[in-house]
Short mmCIF file of C-alpha atoms in Angstrom, two decimals:
data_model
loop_
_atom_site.label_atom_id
_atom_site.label_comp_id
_atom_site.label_asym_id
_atom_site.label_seq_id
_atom_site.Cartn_x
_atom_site.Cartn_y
_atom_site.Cartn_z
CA UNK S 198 -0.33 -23.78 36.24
CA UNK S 199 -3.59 -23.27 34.58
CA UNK S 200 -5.79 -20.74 33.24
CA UNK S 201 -9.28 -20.73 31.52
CA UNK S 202 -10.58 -18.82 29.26
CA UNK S 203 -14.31 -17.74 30.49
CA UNK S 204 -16.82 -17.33 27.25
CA UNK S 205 -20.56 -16.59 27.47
CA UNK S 206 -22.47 -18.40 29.92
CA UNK S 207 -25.08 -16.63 31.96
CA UNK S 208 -24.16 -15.83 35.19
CA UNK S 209 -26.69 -16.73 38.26
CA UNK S 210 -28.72 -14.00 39.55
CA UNK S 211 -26.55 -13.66 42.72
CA UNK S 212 -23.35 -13.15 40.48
CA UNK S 213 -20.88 -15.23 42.96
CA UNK S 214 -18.05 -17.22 41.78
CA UNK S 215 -18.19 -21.23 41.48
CA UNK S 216 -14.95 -21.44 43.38
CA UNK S 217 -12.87 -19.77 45.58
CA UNK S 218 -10.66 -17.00 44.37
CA UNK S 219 -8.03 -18.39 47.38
CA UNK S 220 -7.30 -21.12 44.91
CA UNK S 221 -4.34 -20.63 41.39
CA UNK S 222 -6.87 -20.33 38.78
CA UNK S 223 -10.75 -19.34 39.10
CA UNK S 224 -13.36 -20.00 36.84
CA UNK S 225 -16.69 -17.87 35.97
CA UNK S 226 -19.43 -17.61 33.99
CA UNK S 227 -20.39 -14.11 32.66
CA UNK S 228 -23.18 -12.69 31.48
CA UNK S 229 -23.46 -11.58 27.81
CA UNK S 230 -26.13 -8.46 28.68
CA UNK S 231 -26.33 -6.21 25.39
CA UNK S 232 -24.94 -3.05 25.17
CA UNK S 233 -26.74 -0.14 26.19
CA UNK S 234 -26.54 2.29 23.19
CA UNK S 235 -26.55 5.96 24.71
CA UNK S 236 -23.20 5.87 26.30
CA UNK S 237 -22.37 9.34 25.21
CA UNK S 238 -24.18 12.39 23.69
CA UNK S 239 -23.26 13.61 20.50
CA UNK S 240 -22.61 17.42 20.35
CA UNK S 241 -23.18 19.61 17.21
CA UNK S 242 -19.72 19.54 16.11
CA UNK S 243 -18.82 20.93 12.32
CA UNK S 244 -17.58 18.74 9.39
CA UNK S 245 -14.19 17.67 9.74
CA UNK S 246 -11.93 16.58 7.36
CA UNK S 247 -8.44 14.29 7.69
CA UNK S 248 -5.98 15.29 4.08
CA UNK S 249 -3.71 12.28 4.72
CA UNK S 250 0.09 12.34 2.40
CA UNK S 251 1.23 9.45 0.62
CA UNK S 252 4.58 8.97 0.43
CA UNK S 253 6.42 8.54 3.47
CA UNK S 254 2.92 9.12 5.22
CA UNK S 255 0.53 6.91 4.13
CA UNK S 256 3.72 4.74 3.28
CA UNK S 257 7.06 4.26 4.62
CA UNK S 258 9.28 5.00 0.93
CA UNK S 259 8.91 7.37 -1.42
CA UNK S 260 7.07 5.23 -4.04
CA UNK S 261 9.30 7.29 -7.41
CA UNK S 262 12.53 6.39 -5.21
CA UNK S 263 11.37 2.67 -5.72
CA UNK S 264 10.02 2.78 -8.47
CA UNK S 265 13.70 4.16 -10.05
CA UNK S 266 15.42 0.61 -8.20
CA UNK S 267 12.61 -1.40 -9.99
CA UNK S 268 13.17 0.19 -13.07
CA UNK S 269 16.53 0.80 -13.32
CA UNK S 270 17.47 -2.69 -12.14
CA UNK S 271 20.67 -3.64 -14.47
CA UNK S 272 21.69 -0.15 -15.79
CA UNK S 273 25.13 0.38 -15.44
CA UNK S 274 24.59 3.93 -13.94
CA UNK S 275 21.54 2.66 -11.53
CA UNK S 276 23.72 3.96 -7.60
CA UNK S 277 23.89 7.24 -9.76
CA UNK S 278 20.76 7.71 -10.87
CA UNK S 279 19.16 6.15 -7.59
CA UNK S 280 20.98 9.21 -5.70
CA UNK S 281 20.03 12.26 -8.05
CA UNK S 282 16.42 10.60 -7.54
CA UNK S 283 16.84 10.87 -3.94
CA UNK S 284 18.42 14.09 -4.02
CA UNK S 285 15.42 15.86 -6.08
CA UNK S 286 12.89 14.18 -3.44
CA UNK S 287 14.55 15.93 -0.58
CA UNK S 288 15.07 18.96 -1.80
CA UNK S 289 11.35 19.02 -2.45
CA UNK S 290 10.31 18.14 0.75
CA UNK S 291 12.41 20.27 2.37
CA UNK S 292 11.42 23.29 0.29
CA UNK S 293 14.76 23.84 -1.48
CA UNK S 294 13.24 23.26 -4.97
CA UNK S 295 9.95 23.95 -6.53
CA UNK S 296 7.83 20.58 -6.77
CA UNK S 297 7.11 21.31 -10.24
CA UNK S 298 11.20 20.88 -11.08
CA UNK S 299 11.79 18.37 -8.58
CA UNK S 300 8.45 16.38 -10.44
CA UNK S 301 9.71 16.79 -13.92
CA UNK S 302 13.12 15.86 -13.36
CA UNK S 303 12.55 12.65 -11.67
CA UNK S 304 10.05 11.28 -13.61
CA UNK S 305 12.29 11.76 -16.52
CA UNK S 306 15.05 9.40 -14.32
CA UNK S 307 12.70 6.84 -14.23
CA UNK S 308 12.79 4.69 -17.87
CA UNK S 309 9.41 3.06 -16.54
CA UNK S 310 6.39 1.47 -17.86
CA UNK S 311 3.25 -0.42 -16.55
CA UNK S 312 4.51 -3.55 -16.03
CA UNK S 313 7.13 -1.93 -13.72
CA UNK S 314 4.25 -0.09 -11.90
CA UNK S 315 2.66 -2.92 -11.24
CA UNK S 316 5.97 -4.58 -9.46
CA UNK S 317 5.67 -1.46 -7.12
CA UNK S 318 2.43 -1.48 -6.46
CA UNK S 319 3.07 -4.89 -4.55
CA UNK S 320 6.08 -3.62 -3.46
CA UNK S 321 4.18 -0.55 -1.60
CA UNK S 322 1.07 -3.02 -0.12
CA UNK S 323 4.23 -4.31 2.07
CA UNK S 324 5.29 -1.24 2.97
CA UNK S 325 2.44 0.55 4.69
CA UNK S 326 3.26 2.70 7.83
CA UNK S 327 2.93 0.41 10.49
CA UNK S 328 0.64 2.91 12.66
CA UNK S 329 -1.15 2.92 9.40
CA UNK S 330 -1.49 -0.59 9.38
CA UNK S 331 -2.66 -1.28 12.57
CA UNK S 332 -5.78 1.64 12.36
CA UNK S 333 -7.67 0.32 9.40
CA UNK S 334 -10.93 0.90 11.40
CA UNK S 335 -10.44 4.78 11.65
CA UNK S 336 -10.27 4.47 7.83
CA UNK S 337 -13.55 2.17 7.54
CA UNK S 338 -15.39 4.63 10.00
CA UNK S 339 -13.98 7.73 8.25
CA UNK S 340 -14.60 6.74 4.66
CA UNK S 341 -16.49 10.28 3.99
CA UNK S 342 -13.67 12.13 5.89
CA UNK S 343 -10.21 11.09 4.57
CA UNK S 344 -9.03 12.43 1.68
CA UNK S 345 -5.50 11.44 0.02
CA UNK S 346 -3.56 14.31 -1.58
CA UNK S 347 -0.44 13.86 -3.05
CA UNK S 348 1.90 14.75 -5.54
CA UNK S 349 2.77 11.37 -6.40
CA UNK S 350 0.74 8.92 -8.94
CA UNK S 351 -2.72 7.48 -9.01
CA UNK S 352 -1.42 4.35 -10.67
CA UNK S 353 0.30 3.45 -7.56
CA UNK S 354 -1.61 4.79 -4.91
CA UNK S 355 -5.21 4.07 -5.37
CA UNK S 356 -4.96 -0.01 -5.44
CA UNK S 357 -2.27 0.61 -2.00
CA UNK S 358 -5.42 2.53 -0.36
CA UNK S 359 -8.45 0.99 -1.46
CA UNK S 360 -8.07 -1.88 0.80
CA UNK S 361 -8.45 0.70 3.47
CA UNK S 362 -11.49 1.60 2.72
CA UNK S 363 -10.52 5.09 1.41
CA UNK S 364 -13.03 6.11 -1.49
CA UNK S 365 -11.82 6.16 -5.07
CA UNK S 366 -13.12 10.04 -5.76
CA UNK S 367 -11.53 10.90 -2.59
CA UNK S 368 -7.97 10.09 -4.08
CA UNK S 369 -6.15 12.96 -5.25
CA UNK S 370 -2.50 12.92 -6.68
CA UNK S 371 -0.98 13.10 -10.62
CA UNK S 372 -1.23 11.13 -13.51
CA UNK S 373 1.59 9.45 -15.87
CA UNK S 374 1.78 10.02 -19.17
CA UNK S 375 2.60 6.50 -21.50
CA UNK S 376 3.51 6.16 -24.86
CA UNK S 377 2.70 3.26 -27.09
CA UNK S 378 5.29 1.60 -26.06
CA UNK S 379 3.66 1.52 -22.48
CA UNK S 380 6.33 3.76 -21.51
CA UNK S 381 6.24 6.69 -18.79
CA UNK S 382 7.11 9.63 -20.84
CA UNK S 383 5.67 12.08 -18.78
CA UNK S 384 2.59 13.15 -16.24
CA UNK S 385 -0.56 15.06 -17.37
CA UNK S 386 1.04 18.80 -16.72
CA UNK S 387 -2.94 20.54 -16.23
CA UNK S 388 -2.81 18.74 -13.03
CA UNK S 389 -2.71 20.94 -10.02
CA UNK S 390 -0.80 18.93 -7.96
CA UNK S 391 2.08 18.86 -10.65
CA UNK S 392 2.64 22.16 -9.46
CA UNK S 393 4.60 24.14 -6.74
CA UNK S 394 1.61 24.65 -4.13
CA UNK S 395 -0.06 22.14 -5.67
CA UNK S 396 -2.15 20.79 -2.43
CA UNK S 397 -3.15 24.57 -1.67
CA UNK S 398 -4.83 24.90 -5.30
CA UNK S 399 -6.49 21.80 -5.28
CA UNK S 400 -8.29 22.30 -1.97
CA UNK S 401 -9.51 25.91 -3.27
CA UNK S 402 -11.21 24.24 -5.72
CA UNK S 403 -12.52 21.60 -3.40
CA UNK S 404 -14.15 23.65 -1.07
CA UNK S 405 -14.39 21.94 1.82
CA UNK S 406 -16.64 22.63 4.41
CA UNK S 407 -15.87 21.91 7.87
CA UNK S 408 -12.77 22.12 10.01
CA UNK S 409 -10.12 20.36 7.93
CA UNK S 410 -6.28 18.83 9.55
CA UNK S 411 -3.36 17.80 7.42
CA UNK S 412 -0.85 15.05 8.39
CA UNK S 413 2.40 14.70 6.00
CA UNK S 414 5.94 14.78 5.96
CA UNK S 415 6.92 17.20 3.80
CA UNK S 416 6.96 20.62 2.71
CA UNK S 417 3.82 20.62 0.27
CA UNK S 418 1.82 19.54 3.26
CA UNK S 419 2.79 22.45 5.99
CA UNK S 420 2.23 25.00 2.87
CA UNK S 421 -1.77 23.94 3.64
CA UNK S 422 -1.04 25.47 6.78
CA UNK S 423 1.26 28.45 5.74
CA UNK S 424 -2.02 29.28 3.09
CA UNK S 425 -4.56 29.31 5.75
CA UNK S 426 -6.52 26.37 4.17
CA UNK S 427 -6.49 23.63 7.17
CA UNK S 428 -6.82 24.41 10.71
CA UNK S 429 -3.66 22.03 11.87
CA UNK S 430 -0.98 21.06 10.53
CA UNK S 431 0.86 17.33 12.08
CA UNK S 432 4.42 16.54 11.03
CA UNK S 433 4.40 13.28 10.80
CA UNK S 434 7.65 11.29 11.90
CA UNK S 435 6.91 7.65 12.08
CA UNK S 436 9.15 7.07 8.90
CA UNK S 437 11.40 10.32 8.31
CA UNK S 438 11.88 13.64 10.14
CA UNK S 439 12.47 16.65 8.47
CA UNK S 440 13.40 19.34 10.58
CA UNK S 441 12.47 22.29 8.25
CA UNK S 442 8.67 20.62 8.76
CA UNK S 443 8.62 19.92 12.07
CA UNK S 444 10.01 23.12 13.12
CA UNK S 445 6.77 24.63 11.92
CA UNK S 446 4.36 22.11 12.42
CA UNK S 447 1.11 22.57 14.91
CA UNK S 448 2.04 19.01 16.37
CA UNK S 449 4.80 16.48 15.88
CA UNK S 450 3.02 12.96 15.35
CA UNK S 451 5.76 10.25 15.16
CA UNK S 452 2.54 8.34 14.18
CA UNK S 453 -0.85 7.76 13.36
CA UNK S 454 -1.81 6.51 17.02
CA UNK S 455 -0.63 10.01 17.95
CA UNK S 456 -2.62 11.73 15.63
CA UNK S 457 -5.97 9.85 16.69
CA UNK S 458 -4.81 10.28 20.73
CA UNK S 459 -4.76 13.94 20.23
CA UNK S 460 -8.05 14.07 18.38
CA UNK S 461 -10.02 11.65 20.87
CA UNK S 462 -10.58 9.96 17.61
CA UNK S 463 -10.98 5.89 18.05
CA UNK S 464 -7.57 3.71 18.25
CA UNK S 465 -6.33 0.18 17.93
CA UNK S 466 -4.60 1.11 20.93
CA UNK S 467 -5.54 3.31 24.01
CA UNK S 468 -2.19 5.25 24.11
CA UNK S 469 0.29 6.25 21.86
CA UNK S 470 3.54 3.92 22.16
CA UNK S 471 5.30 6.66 21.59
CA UNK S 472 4.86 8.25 24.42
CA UNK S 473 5.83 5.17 26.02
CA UNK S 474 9.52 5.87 27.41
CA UNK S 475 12.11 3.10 27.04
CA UNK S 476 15.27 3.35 29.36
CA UNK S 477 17.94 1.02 28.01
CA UNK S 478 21.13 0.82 30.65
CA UNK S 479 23.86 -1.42 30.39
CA UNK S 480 25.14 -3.88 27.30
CA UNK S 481 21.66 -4.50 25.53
CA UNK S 482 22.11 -6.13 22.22
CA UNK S 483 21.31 -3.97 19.71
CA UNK S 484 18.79 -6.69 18.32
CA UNK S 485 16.64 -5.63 21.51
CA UNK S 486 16.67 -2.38 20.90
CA UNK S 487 16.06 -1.92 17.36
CA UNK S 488 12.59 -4.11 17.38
CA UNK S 489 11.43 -2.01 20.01
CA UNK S 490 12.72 1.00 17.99
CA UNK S 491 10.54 -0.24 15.04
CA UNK S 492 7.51 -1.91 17.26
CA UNK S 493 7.12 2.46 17.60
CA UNK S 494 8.24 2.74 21.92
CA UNK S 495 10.76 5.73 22.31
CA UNK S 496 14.15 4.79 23.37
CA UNK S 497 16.66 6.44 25.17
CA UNK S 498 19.75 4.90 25.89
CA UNK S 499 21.21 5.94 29.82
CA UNK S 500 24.06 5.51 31.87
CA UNK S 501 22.72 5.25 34.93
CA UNK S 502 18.70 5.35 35.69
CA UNK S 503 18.14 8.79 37.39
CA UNK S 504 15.24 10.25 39.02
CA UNK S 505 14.04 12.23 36.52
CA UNK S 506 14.36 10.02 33.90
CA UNK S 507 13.08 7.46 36.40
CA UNK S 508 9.11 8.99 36.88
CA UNK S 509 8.23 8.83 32.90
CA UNK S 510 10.21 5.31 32.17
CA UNK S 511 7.05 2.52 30.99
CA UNK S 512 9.88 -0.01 30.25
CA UNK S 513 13.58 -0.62 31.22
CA UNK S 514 16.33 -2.83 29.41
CA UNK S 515 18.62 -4.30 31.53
CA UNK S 516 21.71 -5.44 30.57
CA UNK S 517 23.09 -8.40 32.02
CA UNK S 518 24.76 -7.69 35.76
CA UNK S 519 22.75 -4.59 35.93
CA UNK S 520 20.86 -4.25 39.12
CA UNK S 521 17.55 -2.38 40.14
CA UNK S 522 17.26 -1.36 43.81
CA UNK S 523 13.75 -1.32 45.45
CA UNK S 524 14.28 2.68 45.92
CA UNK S 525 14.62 3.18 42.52
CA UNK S 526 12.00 1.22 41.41
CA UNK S 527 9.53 3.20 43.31
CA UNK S 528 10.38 5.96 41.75
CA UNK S 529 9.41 4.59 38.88
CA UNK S 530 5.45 5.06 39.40
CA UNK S 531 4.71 4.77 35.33
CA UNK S 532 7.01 1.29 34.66
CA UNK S 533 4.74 -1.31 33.19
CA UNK S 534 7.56 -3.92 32.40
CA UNK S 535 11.61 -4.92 32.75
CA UNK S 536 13.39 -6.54 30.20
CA UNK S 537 16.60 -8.04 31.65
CA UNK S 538 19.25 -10.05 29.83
CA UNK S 539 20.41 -12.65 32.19
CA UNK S 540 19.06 -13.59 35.48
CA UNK S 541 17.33 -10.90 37.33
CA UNK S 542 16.47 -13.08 40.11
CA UNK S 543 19.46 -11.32 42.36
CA UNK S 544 19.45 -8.33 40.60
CA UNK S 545 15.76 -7.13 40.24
CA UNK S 546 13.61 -6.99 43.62
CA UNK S 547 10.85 -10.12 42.07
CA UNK S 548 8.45 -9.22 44.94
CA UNK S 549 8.67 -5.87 44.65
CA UNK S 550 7.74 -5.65 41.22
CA UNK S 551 5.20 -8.54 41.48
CA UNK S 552 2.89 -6.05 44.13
CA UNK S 553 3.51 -2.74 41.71
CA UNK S 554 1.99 -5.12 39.04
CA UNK S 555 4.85 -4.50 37.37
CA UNK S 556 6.14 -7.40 34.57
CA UNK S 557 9.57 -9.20 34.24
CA UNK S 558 10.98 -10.51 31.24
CA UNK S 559 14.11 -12.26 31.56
CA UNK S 560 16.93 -15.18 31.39
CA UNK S 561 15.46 -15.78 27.60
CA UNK S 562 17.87 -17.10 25.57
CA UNK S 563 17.51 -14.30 22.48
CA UNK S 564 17.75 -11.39 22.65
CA UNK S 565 15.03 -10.21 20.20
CA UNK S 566 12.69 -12.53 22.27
CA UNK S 567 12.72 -10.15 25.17
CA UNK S 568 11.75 -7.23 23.12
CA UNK S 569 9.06 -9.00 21.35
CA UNK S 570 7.69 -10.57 24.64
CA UNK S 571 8.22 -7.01 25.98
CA UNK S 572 6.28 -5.52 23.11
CA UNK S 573 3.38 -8.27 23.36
CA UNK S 574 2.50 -7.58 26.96
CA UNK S 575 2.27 -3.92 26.11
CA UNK S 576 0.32 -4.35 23.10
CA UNK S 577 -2.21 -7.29 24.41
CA UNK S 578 -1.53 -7.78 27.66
CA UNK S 579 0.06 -11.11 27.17
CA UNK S 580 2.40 -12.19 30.05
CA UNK S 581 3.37 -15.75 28.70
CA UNK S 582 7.01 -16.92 29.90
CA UNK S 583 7.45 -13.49 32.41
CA UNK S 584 9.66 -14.37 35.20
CA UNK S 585 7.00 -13.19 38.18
CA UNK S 586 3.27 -12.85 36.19
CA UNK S 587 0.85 -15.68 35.67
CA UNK S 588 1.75 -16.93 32.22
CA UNK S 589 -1.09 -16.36 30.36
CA UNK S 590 -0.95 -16.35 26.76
CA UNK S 591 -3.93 -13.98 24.68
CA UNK S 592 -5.40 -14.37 21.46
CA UNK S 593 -6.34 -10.67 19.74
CA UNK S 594 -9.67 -9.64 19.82
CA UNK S 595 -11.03 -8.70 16.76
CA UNK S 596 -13.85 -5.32 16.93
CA UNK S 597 -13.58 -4.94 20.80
CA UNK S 598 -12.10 -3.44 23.71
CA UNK S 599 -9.45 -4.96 26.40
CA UNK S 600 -9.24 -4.15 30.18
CA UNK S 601 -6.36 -5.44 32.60
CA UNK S 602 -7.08 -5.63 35.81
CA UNK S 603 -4.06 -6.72 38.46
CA UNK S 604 -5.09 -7.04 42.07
CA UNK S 605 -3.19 -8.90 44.99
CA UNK S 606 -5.09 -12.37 45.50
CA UNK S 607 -7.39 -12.08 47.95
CA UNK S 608 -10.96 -12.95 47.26
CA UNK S 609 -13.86 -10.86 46.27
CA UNK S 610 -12.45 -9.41 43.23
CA UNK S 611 -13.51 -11.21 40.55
CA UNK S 612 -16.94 -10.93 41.86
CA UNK S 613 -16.35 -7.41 42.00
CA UNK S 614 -14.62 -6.34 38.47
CA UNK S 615 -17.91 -8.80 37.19
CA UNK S 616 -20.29 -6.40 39.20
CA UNK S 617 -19.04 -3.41 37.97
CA UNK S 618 -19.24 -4.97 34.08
CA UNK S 619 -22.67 -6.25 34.67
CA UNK S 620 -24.00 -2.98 36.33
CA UNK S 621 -23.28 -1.14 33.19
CA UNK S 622 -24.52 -3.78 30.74
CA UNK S 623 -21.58 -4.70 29.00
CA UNK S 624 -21.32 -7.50 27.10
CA UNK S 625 -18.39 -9.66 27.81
CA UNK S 626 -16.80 -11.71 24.63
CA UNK S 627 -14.69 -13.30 26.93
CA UNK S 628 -12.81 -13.13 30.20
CA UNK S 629 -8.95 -14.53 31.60
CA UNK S 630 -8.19 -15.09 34.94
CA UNK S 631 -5.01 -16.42 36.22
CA UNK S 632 -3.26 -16.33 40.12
CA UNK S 633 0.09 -16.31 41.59
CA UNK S 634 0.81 -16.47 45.39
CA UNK S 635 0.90 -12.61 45.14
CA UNK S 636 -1.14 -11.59 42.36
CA UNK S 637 -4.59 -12.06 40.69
CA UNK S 638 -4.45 -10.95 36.73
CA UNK S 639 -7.70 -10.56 34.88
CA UNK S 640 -8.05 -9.61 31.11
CA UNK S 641 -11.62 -8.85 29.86
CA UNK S 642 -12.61 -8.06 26.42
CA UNK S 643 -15.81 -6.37 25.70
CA UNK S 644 -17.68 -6.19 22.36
CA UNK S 645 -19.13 -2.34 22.76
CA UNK S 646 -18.38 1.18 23.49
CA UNK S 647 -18.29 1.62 27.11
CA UNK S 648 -18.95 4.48 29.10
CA UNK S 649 -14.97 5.58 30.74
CA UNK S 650 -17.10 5.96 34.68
CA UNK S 651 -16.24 2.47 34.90
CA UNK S 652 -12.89 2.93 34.38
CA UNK S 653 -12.64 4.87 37.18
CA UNK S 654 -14.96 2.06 39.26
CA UNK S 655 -12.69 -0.87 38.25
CA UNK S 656 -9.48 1.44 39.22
CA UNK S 657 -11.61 2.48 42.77
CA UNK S 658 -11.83 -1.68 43.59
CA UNK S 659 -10.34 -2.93 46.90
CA UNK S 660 -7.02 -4.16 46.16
CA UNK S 661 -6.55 -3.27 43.21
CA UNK S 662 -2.64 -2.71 42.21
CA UNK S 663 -3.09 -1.62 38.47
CA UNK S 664 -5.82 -1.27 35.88
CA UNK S 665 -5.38 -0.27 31.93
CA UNK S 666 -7.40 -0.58 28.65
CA UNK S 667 -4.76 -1.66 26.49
CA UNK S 668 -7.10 -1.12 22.84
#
């Protein structure tokens, strides 16, 4: 089977298709009309400001935990030291010992110097929060707004940030102390983040003036809150959970998408995949489960699929001689995909799920391929080797949008989602469409900021089974 990838070509003035949509593939040209600029009016709104954590935030380790394995590497009391390391961190964080202590003691562990540092430093570039990762543009967009404050080291945070477009003078955290030698010996102690309530006294001296939120993981951060200094306060989970934090945070974020979803600030993605439910029944290899774990979906492992559980499941993991009856299924009016390990041909209704627009992933030979084709449909919209979806693989558009469009093939609708586009003078970078007996499945990517009416006029089309913008 074929598909074609549509770039820009101007479209005739009557806007009709070349050939018939009755056909496996269709092919048209679409106009590239400029973006109207105007989409929507900006309100008066205060200053606001984002005071973003480092470690375990910004990151996914606690950079003076790694920097201890680095430099301790061949001491014959290393799994020791490593642990009391650990130990003061948490205790820290979780409020059970003043920073200042915690600081002191740790950095005194550490028998490190600059060449060390600069070992972690690459070290931490790897080891980015993966929400983090992925959002580079908030960063780029925010430059003015984002502020790092933390009570770990310039030395190895500023060159893990910069590349995010996060301003040097907006980079607050400590300072090491080195000796001749080139030896940490110690941290400049007139710091005020070297101090219990460190982040509190720094941002009285800042004063900032706007409306100001705080995302971290630890104690230090909620004490912002506690002091009155930030309006909200997000616990943020992607990498460790700490219940006396979340306990009294404004909002649990298990990550960054989360944090930008609540906000209506811009995303890589259009909804948080954590709020994406994954229902796993059955033997699933572990393998599965664990990338889609990490990938950032919330799993919940079931012994049967219920009702209630049912109505909020996106995707379902099938283990092998598991079966999925059509009543079930439609009750599950938010599943997007089905993972099955085997073959679901006589266990999962094919049709069924085919007209609900809803994707099948199965008989793949490893398991980890499942989850990761699993995890690229949701993430691009890419439905290459699915069991009942045109097989249509998708690059990643670079500084645009993506809508997916799934209708049952009958013809008219490409001429219609192309109306819609061109009535609002989008611009289209480029357009998919691919065909089944059942199905029609169009992906569209779009260069500008688009006014969300037409979502609800592409969702309003005849025939139309299912329509998303996936970033």
């Amino acid at each position: 089977m074929l598909f074609l990838q549509i770039v820009k070509k101007r479209l005739p003035d009557s806007r009709k298709p070349f050939l018939s949509e009755k056909c496996h593939f269709n092919f048209y040209f679409c106009a590239p009309i400029s973006a109207t600029a105007g989409f929507f009016k900006k309100e008066s709104v205060s200053k606001k400001y984002y005071i973003i954590d480092f470690d375990s935030t910004f990151t996914q380790v606690e950079a003076l935990d790694e920097l201890a394995r680095i430099s301790l590497q061949g001491h014959p009391d290393r799994e020791l030291i490593y642990k009391k390391i650990e130990d003061l961190t948490n205790l820290a964080m979780d409020g059970k010992l003043s920073f200042r202590e915690s600081l002191a003691a740790r950095v005194k562990l550490l028998e490190a110097n600059k060449d060390h540092l600069k070992q972690l430093v690459k070290h931490l570039k790897k080891q980015v929060s993966t929400s983090f990762s992925r959002n580079r543009d908030f960063f780029k967009h925010h430059a003015d707004d984002v502020l790092i404050v933390s009570g770990g080291f310039k030395e190895f945070i500023t060159p893990v940030v910069l590349p995010f477009h996060i301003k040097k003078e907006n980079i607050y955290a400590n300072t090491f102390v080195f000796n001749d030698e080139r030896k940490i010996v110690g941290y400049d102690e007139n710091n005020p983040l070297s101090n219990e309530g460190g982040k509190v006294k720094l941002l009285k001296e800042l004063q900032l003036q706007g409306e100001i939120h705080g995302i971290g993981d630890g104690y230090s951060d909620f004490q912002l809150k506690e002091s009155g200094m930030i309006k909200k306060f997000y616990a943020f989970t992607e990498n460790i959970e700490r219940k006396s934090v979340t306990e009294k945070a404004d909002h649990i974020t298990p990550s960054l998408d989360e944090f930008l979803y609540v906000n209506n600030l811009p995303s890589a993605i259009s909804y948080p995949k954590n709020r994406i439910q994954c229902l796993v029944v059955g033997d699933v290899p572990e393998a599965a489960v664990k990338y889609l774990k990490k990938d950032g979906f919330s799993v919940k492992h079931v012994t049967a699929l219920e009702d209630k559980q049912l109505k909020d499941a996106g995707i379902i993991l099938l283990g092998n001689k598991e079966s999925l009856s059509v009543e079930k299924l439609n009750r599950a009016v938010k599943l997007k995909v089905i993972g099955y390990f085997g073959n679901g041909k006589k266990h999962i209704p094919q049709d069924t799920c085919t007209d609900r627009g809803i994707v099948i992933f199965d008989n793949i030979k490893k398991p980890e391929s499942v989850a990761k084709r699993i995890a690229k449909f949701i993430n691009t919209g890419d439905a290459f080797k699915s069991s009942n979806f045109p097989n249509i693989p998708l690059p990643k558009v670079k500084n645009g949008h993506r809508l997916i469009h799934i209708h049952r093939n009958v013809p008219g609708i490409m001429a219609s989602v192309n109306q819609v586009l061109a009535d609002t003078q989008l611009n289209i970078v480029s357009q998919f469409l691919m065909t089944n007996e059942r199905i029609g499945y169009v992906i569209t990517d779009i260069s500008a900021a688009y006014d969300k009416k037409i979502l609800k006029e592409l969702k309003q089309i005849k025939d139309t089974i299912s329509f998303r913008v996936v970033y």
